[in-house]
mmCIF file of C-alpha atoms in Angstrom:
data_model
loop_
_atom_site.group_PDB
_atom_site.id
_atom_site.type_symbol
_atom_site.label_atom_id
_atom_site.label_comp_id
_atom_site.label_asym_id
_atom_site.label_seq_id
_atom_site.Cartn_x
_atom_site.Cartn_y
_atom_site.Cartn_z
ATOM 1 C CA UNK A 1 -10.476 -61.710 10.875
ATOM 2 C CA UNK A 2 -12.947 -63.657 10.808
ATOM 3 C CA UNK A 3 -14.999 -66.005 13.417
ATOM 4 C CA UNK A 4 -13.045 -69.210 11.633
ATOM 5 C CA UNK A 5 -10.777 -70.895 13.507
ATOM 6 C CA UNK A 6 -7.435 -70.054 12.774
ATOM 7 C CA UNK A 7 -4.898 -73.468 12.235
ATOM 8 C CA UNK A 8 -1.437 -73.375 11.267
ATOM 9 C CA UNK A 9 0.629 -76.550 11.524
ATOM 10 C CA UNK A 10 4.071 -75.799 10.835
ATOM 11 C CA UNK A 11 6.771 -78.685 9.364
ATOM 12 C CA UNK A 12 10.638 -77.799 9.519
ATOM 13 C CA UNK A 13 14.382 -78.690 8.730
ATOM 14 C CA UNK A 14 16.078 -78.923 11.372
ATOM 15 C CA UNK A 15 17.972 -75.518 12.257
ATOM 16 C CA UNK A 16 15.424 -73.762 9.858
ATOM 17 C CA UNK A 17 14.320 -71.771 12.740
ATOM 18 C CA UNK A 18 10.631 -73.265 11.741
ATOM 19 C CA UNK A 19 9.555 -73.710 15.826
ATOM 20 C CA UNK A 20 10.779 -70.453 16.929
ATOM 21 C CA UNK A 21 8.680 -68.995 13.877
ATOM 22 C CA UNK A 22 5.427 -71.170 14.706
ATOM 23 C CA UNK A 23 5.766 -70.052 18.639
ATOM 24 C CA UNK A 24 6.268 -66.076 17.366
ATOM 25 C CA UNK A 25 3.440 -66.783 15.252
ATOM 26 C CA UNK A 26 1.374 -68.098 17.702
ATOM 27 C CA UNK A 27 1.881 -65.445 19.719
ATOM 28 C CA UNK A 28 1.459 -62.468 17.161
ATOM 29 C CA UNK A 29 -2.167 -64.711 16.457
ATOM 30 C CA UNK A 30 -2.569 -64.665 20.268
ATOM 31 C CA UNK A 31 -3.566 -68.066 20.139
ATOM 32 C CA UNK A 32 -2.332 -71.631 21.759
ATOM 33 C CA UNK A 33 1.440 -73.288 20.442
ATOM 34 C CA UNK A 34 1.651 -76.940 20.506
ATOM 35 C CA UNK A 35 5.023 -78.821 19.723
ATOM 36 C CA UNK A 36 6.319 -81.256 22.450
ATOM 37 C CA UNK A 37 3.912 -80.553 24.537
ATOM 38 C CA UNK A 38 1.249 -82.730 22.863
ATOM 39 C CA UNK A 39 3.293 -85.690 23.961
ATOM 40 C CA UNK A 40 2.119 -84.804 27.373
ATOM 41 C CA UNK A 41 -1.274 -84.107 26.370
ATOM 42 C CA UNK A 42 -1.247 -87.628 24.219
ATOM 43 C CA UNK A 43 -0.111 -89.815 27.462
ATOM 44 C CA UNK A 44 -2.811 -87.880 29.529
ATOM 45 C CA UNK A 45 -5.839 -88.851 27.031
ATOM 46 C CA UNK A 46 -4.037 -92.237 26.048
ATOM 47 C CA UNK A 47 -3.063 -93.457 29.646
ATOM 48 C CA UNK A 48 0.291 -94.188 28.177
ATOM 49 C CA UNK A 49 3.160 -93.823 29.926
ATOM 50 C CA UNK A 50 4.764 -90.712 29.301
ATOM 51 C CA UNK A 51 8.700 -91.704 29.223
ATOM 52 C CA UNK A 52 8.176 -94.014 26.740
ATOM 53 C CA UNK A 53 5.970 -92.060 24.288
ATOM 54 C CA UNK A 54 8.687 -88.794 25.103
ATOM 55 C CA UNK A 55 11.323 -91.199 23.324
ATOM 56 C CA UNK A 56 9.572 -91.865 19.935
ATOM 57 C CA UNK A 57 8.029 -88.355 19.276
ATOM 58 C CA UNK A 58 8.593 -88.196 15.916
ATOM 59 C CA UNK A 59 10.192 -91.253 15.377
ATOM 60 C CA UNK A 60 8.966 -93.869 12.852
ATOM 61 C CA UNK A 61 8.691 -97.336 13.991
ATOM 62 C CA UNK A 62 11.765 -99.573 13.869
ATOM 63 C CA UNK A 63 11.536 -102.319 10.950
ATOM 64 C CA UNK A 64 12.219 -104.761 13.132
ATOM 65 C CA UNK A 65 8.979 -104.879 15.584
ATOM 66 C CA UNK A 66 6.149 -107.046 14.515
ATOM 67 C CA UNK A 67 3.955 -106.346 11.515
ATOM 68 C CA UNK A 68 0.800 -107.312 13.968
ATOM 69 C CA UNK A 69 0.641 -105.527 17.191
ATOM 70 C CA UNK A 70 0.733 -101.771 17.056
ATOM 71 C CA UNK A 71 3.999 -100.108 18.226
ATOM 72 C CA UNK A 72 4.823 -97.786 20.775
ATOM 73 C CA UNK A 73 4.632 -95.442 17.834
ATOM 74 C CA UNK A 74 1.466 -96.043 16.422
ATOM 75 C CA UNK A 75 0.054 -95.770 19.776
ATOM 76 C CA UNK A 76 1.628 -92.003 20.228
ATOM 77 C CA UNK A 77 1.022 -91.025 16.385
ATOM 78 C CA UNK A 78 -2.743 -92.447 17.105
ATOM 79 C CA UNK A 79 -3.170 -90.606 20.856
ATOM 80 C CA UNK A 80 -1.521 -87.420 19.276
ATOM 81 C CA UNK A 81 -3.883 -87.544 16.523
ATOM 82 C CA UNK A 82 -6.873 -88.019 18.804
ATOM 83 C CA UNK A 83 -5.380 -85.035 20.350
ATOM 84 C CA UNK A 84 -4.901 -83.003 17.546
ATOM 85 C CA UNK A 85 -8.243 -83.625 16.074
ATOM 86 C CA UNK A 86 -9.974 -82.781 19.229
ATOM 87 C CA UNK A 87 -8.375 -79.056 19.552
ATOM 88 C CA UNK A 88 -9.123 -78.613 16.330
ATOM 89 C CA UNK A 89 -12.803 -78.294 17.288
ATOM 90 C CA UNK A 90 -12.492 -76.108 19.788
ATOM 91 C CA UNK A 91 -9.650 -73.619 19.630
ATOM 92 C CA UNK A 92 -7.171 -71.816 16.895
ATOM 93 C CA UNK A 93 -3.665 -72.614 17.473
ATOM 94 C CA UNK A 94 -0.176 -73.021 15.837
ATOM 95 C CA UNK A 95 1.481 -76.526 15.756
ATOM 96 C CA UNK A 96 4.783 -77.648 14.607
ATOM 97 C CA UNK A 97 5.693 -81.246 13.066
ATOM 98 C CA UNK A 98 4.009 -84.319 14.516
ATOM 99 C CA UNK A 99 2.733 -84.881 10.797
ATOM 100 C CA UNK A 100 0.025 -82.062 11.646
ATOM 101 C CA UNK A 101 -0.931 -81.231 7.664
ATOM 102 C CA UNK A 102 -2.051 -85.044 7.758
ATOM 103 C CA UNK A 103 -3.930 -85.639 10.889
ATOM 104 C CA UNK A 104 -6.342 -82.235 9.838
ATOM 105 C CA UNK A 105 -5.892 -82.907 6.384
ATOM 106 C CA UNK A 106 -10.424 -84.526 6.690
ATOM 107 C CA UNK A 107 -10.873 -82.835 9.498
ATOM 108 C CA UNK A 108 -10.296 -79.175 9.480
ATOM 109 C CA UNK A 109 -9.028 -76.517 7.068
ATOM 110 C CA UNK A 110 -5.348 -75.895 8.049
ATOM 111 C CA UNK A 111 -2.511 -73.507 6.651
ATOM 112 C CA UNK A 112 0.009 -75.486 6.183
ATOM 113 C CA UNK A 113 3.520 -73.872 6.021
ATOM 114 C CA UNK A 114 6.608 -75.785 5.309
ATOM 115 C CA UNK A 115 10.293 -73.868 6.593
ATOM 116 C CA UNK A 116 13.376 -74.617 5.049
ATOM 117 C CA UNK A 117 16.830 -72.699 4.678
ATOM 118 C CA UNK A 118 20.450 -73.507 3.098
ATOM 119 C CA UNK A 119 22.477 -75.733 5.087
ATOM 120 C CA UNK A 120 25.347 -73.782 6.030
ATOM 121 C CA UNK A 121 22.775 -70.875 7.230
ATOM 122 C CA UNK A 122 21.131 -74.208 9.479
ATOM 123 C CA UNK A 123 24.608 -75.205 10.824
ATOM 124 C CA UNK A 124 25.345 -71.933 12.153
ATOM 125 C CA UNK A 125 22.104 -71.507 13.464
ATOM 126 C CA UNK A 126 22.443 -74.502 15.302
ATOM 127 C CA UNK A 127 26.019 -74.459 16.492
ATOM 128 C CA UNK A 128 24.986 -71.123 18.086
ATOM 129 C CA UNK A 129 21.750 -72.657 19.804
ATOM 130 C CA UNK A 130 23.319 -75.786 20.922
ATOM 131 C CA UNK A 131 26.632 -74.518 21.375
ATOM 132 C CA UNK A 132 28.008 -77.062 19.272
ATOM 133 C CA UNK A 133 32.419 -76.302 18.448
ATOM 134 C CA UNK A 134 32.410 -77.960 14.929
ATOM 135 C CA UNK A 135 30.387 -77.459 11.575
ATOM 136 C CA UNK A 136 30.702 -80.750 11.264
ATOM 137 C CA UNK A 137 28.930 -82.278 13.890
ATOM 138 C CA UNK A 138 26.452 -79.857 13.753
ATOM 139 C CA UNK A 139 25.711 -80.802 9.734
ATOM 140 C CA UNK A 140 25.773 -84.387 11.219
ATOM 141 C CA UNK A 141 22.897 -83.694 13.290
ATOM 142 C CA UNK A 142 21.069 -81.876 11.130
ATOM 143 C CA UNK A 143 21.613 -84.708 8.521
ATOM 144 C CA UNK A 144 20.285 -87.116 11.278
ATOM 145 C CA UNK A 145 17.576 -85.298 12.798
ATOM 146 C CA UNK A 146 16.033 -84.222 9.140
ATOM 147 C CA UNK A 147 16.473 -88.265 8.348
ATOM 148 C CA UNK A 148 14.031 -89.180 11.383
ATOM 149 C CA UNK A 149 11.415 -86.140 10.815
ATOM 150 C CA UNK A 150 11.612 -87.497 7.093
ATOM 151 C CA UNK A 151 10.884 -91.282 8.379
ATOM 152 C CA UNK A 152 8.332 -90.007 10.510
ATOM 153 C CA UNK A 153 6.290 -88.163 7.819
ATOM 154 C CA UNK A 154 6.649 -90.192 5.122
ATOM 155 C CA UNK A 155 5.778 -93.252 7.468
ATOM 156 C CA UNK A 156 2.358 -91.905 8.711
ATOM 157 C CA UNK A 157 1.827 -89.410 5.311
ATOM 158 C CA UNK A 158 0.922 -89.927 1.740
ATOM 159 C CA UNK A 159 3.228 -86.926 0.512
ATOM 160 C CA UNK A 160 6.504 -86.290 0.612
ATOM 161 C CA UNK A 161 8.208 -84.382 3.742
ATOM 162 C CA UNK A 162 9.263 -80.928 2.419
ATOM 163 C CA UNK A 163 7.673 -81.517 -1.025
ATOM 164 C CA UNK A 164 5.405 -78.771 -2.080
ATOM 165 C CA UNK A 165 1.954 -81.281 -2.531
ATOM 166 C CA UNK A 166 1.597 -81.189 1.245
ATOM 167 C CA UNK A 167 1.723 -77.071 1.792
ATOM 168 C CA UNK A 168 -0.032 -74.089 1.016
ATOM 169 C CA UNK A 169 3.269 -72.178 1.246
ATOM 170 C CA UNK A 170 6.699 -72.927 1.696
ATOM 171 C CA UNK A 171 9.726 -70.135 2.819
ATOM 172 C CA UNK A 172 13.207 -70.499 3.395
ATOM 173 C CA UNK A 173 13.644 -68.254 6.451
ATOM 174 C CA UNK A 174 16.833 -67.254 5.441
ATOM 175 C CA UNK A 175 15.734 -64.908 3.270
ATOM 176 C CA UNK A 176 13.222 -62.538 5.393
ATOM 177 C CA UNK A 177 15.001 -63.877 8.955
ATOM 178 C CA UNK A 178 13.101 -64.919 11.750
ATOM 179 C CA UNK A 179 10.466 -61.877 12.489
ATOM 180 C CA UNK A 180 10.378 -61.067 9.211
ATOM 181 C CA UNK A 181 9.146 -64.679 7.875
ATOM 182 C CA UNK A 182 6.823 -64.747 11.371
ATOM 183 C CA UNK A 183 5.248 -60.976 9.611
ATOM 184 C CA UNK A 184 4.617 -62.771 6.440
ATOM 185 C CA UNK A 185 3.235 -66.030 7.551
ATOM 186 C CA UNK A 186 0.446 -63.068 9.745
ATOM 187 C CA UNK A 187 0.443 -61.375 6.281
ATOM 188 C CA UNK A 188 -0.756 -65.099 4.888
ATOM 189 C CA UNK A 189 -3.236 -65.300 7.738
ATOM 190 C CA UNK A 190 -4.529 -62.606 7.382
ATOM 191 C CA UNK A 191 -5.094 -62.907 3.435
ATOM 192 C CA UNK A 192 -6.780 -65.970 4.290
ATOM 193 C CA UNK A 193 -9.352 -64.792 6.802
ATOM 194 C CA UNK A 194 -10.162 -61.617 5.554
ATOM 195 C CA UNK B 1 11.584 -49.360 0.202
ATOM 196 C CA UNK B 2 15.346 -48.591 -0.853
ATOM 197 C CA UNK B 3 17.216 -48.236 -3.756
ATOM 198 C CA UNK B 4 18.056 -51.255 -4.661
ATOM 199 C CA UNK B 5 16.814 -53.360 -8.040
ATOM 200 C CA UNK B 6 13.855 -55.696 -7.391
ATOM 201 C CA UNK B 7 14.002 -58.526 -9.530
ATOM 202 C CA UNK B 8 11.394 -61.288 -9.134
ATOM 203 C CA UNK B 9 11.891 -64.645 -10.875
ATOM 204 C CA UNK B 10 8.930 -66.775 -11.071
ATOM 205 C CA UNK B 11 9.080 -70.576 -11.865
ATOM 206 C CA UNK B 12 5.565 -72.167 -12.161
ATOM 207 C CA UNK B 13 3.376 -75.010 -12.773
ATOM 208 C CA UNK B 14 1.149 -75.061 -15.977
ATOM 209 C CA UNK B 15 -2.544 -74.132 -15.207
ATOM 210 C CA UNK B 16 -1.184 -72.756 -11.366
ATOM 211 C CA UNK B 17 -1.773 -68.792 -12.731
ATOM 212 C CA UNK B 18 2.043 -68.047 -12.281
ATOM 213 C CA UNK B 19 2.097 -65.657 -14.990
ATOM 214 C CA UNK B 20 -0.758 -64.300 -14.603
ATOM 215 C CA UNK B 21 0.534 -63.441 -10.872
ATOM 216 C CA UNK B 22 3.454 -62.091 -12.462
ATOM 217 C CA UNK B 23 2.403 -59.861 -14.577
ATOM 218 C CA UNK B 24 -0.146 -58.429 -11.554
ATOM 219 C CA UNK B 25 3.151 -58.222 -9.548
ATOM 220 C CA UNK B 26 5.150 -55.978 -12.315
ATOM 221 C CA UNK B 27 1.822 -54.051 -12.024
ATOM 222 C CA UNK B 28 1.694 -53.591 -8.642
ATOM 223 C CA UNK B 29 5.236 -53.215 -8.079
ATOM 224 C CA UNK B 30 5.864 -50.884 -10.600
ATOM 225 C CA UNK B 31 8.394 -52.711 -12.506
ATOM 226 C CA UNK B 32 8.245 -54.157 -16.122
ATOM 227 C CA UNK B 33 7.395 -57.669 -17.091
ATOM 228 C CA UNK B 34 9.321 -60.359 -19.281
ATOM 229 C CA UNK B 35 8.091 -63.490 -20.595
ATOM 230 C CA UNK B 36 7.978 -64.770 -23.544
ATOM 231 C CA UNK B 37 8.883 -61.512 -25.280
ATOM 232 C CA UNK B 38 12.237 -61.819 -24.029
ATOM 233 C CA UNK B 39 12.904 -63.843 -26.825
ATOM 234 C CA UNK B 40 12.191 -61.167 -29.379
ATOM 235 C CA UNK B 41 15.260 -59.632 -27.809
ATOM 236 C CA UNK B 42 16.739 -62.535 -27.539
ATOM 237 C CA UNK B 43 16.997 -62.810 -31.475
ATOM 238 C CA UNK B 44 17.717 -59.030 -31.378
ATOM 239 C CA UNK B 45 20.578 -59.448 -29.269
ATOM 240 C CA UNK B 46 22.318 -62.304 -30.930
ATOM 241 C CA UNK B 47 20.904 -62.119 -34.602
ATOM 242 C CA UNK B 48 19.655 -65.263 -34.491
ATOM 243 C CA UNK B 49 15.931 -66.172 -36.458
ATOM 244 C CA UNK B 50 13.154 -65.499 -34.284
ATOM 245 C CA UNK B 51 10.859 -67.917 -35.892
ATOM 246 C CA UNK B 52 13.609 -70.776 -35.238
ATOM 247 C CA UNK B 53 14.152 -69.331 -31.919
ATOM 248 C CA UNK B 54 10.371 -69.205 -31.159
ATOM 249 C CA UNK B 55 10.084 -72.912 -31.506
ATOM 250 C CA UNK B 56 12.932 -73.734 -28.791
ATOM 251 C CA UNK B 57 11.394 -70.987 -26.008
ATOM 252 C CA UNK B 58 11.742 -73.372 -22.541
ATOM 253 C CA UNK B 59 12.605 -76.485 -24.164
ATOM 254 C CA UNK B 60 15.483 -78.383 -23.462
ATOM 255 C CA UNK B 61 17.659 -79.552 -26.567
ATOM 256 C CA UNK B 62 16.452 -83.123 -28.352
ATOM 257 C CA UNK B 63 18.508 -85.991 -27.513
ATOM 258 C CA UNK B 64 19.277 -86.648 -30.887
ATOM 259 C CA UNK B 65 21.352 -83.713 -31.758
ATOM 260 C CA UNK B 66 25.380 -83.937 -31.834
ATOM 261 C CA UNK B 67 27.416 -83.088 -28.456
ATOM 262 C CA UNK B 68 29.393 -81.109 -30.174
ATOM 263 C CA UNK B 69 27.839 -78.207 -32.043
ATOM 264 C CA UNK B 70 25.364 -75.819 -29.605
ATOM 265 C CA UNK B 71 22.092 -76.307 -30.318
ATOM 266 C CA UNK B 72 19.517 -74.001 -31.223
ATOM 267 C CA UNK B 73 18.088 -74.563 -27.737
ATOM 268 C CA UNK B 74 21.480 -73.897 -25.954
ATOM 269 C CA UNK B 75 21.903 -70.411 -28.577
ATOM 270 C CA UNK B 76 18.628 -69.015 -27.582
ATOM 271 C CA UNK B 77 19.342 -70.239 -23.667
ATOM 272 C CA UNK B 78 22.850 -68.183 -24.226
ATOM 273 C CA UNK B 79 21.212 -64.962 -25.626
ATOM 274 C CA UNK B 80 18.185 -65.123 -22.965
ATOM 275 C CA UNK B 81 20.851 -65.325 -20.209
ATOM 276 C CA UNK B 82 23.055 -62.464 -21.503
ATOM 277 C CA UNK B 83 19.450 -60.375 -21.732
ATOM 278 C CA UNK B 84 18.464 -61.162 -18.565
ATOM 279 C CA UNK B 85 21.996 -60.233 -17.247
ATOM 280 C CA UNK B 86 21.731 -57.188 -18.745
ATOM 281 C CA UNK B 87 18.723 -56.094 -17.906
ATOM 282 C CA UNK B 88 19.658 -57.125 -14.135
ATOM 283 C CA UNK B 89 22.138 -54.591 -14.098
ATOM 284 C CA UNK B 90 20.143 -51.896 -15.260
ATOM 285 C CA UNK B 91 16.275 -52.220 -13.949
ATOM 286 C CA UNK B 92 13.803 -54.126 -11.490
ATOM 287 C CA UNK B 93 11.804 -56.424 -12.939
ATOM 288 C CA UNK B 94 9.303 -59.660 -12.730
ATOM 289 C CA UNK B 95 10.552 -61.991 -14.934
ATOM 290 C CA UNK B 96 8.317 -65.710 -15.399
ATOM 291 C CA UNK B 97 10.428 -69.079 -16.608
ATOM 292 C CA UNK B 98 13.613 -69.572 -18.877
ATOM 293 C CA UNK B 99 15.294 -70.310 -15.663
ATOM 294 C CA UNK B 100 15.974 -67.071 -14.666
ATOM 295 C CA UNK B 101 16.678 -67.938 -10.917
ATOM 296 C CA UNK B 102 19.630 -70.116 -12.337
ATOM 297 C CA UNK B 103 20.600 -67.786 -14.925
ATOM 298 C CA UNK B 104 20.459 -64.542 -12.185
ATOM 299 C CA UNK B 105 22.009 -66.831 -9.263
ATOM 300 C CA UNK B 106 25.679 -65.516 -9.664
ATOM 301 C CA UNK B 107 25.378 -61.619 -10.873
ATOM 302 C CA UNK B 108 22.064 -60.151 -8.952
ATOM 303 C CA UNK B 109 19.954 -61.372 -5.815
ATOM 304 C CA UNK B 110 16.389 -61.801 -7.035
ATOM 305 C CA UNK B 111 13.620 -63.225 -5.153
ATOM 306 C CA UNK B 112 13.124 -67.022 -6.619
ATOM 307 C CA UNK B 113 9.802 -67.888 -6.698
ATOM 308 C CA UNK B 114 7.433 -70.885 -7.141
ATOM 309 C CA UNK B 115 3.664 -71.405 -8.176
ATOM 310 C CA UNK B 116 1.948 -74.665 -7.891
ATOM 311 C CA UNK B 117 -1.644 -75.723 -7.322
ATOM 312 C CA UNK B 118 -3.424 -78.783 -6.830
ATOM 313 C CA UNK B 119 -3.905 -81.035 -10.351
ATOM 314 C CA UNK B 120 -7.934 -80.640 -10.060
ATOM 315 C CA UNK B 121 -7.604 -76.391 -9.864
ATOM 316 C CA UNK B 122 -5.173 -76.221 -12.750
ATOM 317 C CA UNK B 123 -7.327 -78.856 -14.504
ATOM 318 C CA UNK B 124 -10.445 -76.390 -14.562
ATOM 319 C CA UNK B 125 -8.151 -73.077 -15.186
ATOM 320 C CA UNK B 126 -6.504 -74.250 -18.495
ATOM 321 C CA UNK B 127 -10.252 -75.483 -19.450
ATOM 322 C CA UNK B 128 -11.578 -71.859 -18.936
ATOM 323 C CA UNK B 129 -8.577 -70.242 -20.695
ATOM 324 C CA UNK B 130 -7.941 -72.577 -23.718
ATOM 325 C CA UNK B 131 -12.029 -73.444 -23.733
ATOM 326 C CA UNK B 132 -11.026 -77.148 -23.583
ATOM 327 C CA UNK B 133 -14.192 -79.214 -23.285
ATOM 328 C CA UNK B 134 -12.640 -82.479 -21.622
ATOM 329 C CA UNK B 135 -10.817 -82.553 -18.454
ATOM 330 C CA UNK B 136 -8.622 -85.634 -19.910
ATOM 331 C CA UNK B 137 -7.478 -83.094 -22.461
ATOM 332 C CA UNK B 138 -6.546 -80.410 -20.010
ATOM 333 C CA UNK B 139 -4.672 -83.123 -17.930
ATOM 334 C CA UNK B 140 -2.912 -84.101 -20.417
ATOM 335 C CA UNK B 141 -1.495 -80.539 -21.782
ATOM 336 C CA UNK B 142 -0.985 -79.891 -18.023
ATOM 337 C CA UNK B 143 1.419 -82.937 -17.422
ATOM 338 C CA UNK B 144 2.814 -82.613 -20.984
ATOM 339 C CA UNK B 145 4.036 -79.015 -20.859
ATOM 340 C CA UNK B 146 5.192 -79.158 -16.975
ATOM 341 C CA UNK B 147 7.374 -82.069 -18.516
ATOM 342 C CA UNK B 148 8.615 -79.900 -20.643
ATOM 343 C CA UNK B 149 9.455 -76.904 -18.446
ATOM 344 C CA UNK B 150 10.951 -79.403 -16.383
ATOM 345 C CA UNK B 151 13.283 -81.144 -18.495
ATOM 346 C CA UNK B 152 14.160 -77.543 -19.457
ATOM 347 C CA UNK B 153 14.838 -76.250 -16.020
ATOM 348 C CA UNK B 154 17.336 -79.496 -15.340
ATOM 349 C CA UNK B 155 18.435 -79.566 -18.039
ATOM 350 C CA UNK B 156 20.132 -75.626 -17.180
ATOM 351 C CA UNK B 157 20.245 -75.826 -13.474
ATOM 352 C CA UNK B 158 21.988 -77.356 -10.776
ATOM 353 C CA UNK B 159 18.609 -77.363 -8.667
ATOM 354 C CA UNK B 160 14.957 -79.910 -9.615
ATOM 355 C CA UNK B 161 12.099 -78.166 -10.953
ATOM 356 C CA UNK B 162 9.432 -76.988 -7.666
ATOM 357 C CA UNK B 163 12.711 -78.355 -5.619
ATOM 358 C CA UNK B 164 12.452 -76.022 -2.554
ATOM 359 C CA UNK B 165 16.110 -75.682 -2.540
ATOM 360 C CA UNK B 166 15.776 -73.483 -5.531
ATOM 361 C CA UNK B 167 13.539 -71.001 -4.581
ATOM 362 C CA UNK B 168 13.087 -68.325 -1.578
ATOM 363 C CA UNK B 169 9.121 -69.135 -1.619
ATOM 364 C CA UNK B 170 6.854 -71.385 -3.272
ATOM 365 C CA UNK B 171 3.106 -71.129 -2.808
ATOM 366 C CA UNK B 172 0.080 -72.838 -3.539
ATOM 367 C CA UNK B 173 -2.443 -70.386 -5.549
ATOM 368 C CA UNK B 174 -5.302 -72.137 -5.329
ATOM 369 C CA UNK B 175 -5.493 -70.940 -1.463
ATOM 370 C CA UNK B 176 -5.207 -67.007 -1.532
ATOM 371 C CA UNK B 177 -6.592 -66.727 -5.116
ATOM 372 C CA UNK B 178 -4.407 -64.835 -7.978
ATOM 373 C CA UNK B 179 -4.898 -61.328 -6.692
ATOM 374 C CA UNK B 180 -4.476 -62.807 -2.405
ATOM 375 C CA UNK B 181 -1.199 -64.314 -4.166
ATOM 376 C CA UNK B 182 -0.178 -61.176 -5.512
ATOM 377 C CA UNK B 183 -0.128 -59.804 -2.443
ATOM 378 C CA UNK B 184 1.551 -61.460 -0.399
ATOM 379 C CA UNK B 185 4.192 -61.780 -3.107
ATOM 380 C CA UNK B 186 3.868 -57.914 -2.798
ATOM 381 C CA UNK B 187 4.231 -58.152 1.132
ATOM 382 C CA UNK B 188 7.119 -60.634 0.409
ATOM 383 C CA UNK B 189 8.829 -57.741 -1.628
ATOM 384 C CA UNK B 190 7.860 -54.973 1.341
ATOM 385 C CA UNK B 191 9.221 -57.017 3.942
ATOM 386 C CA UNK B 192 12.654 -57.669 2.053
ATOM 387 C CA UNK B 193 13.609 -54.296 1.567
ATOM 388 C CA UNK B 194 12.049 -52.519 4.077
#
């Protein structure tokens, strides 16, 4: 590989598995994960308070706020950006969501991977993780939580969430499984940097 | 790897080197190659004329045609399926277009994939490989056959043309190259029936 740094931000449905990939990934790169965490990071460089960013990670602004002042969203998507932008420089590292492909898009020279997998697969996955009794509240919240990473992307983004214009390559991780999509997004990598 | 057939659909996006990567697939893989010469046995097959059938390959029946009678469109679509049927039950293969990932869906369990590429890359490879002098020209072919593959493609499947949903990977070729493509596609094969 070469002396490049190596940056792979990672966008998901939810119950795709797409984080756990990015943090196996990250780890078979043996370089930094970011996902939540760069709230943290965000409030630290921003001087915002961190309880109140924590709640719109993510999140799109409401419609109904004012057209004028910037809201509590802007003012995460714009610290996290800062953020983002800033490790970019310095480090190689895997990131998932936070509209990653678009903050480096001028910037830096990202992979960008996009993880996706058929719905029932995603319920099951996520009844298991979350423990949840019935298919159909999990496909609720799946429904929901894909709706607000959707908003999100499509608020701050010019493309489409999960629409192929945005990504170099795009897997449902049904197909290969967890470790097996994690070997072929080090397989991509490494076709990349070689 | 095992036993089993490999069959390898490939949807693509004019001027994105999908069949080129196909073909260098079959190659690599071992495996033989269908495209466009499917519909020579297409006609063979179902006795139909291959110079009428010819004119129909990927296209999606006129509007103007009675509801009632099956078109020439919908009899080569028949025969291609039946071919591609067949041939799934007896051999691996790579197969490019004539919605093969619908038409394979219920009776074998290819690997669906999809090439795209950024408008400006396919823009300069249809130049270079038609010798088209004027990028307006090129764009123009580009967005006028991709129309037509997908009005074909919806007009046979449940799934949207470069929808994610219908495919197991979809990858931009502009970022590993044809031959980096290839390989991962390769890898992609490796790692699913290893």
């Amino acid at each position: 590989m070469s002396e490049k740094k190596i940056i792979v931000t990672i966008g998901r449905e939810f119950g795709s598995g797409g984080h756990e990939i990015g943090k196996k990934l990250a780890e078979k790169l043996g370089v930094n994960f970011y996902d939540k965490n760069l709230i943290e990071m965000a409030a630290e460089h921003s001087g915002l308070d961190l309880s109140v960013l924590g709640a719109t990670d993510e999140k799109a602004p409401s419609p109904f706020v004012s057209p004028y002042a910037p809201t509590v969203s802007d003012q995460l998507y714009r610290a996290q950006s800062e953020v983002i932008q800033q490790l970019a420089q310095k480090e190689s590292f895997v990131i998932v969501g936070r509209c990653s492909n678009t903050i480096l898009d001028e910037c830096a020279d990202p992979i960008n991977v996009f993880i996706y997998a058929p719905l029932d697969v995603r319920i099951k996955r996520i009844m298991d993780r979350y423990l949840i009794d019935s298919p159909e509240k999990a496909r609720k919240e799946i429904l929901r939580t894909d709706k607000i990473r959707r908003g999100y992307y499509q608020y701050y983004s010019e493309y489409r969430w999960g629409d192929r214009e945005g990504y170099d390559i795009m897997l449902d991780s049904s197909v290969l499984g967890i470790d097996g999509t994690v070997d072929l997004l080090f397989d991509f990598v490494h076709h990349k940097f070689k």
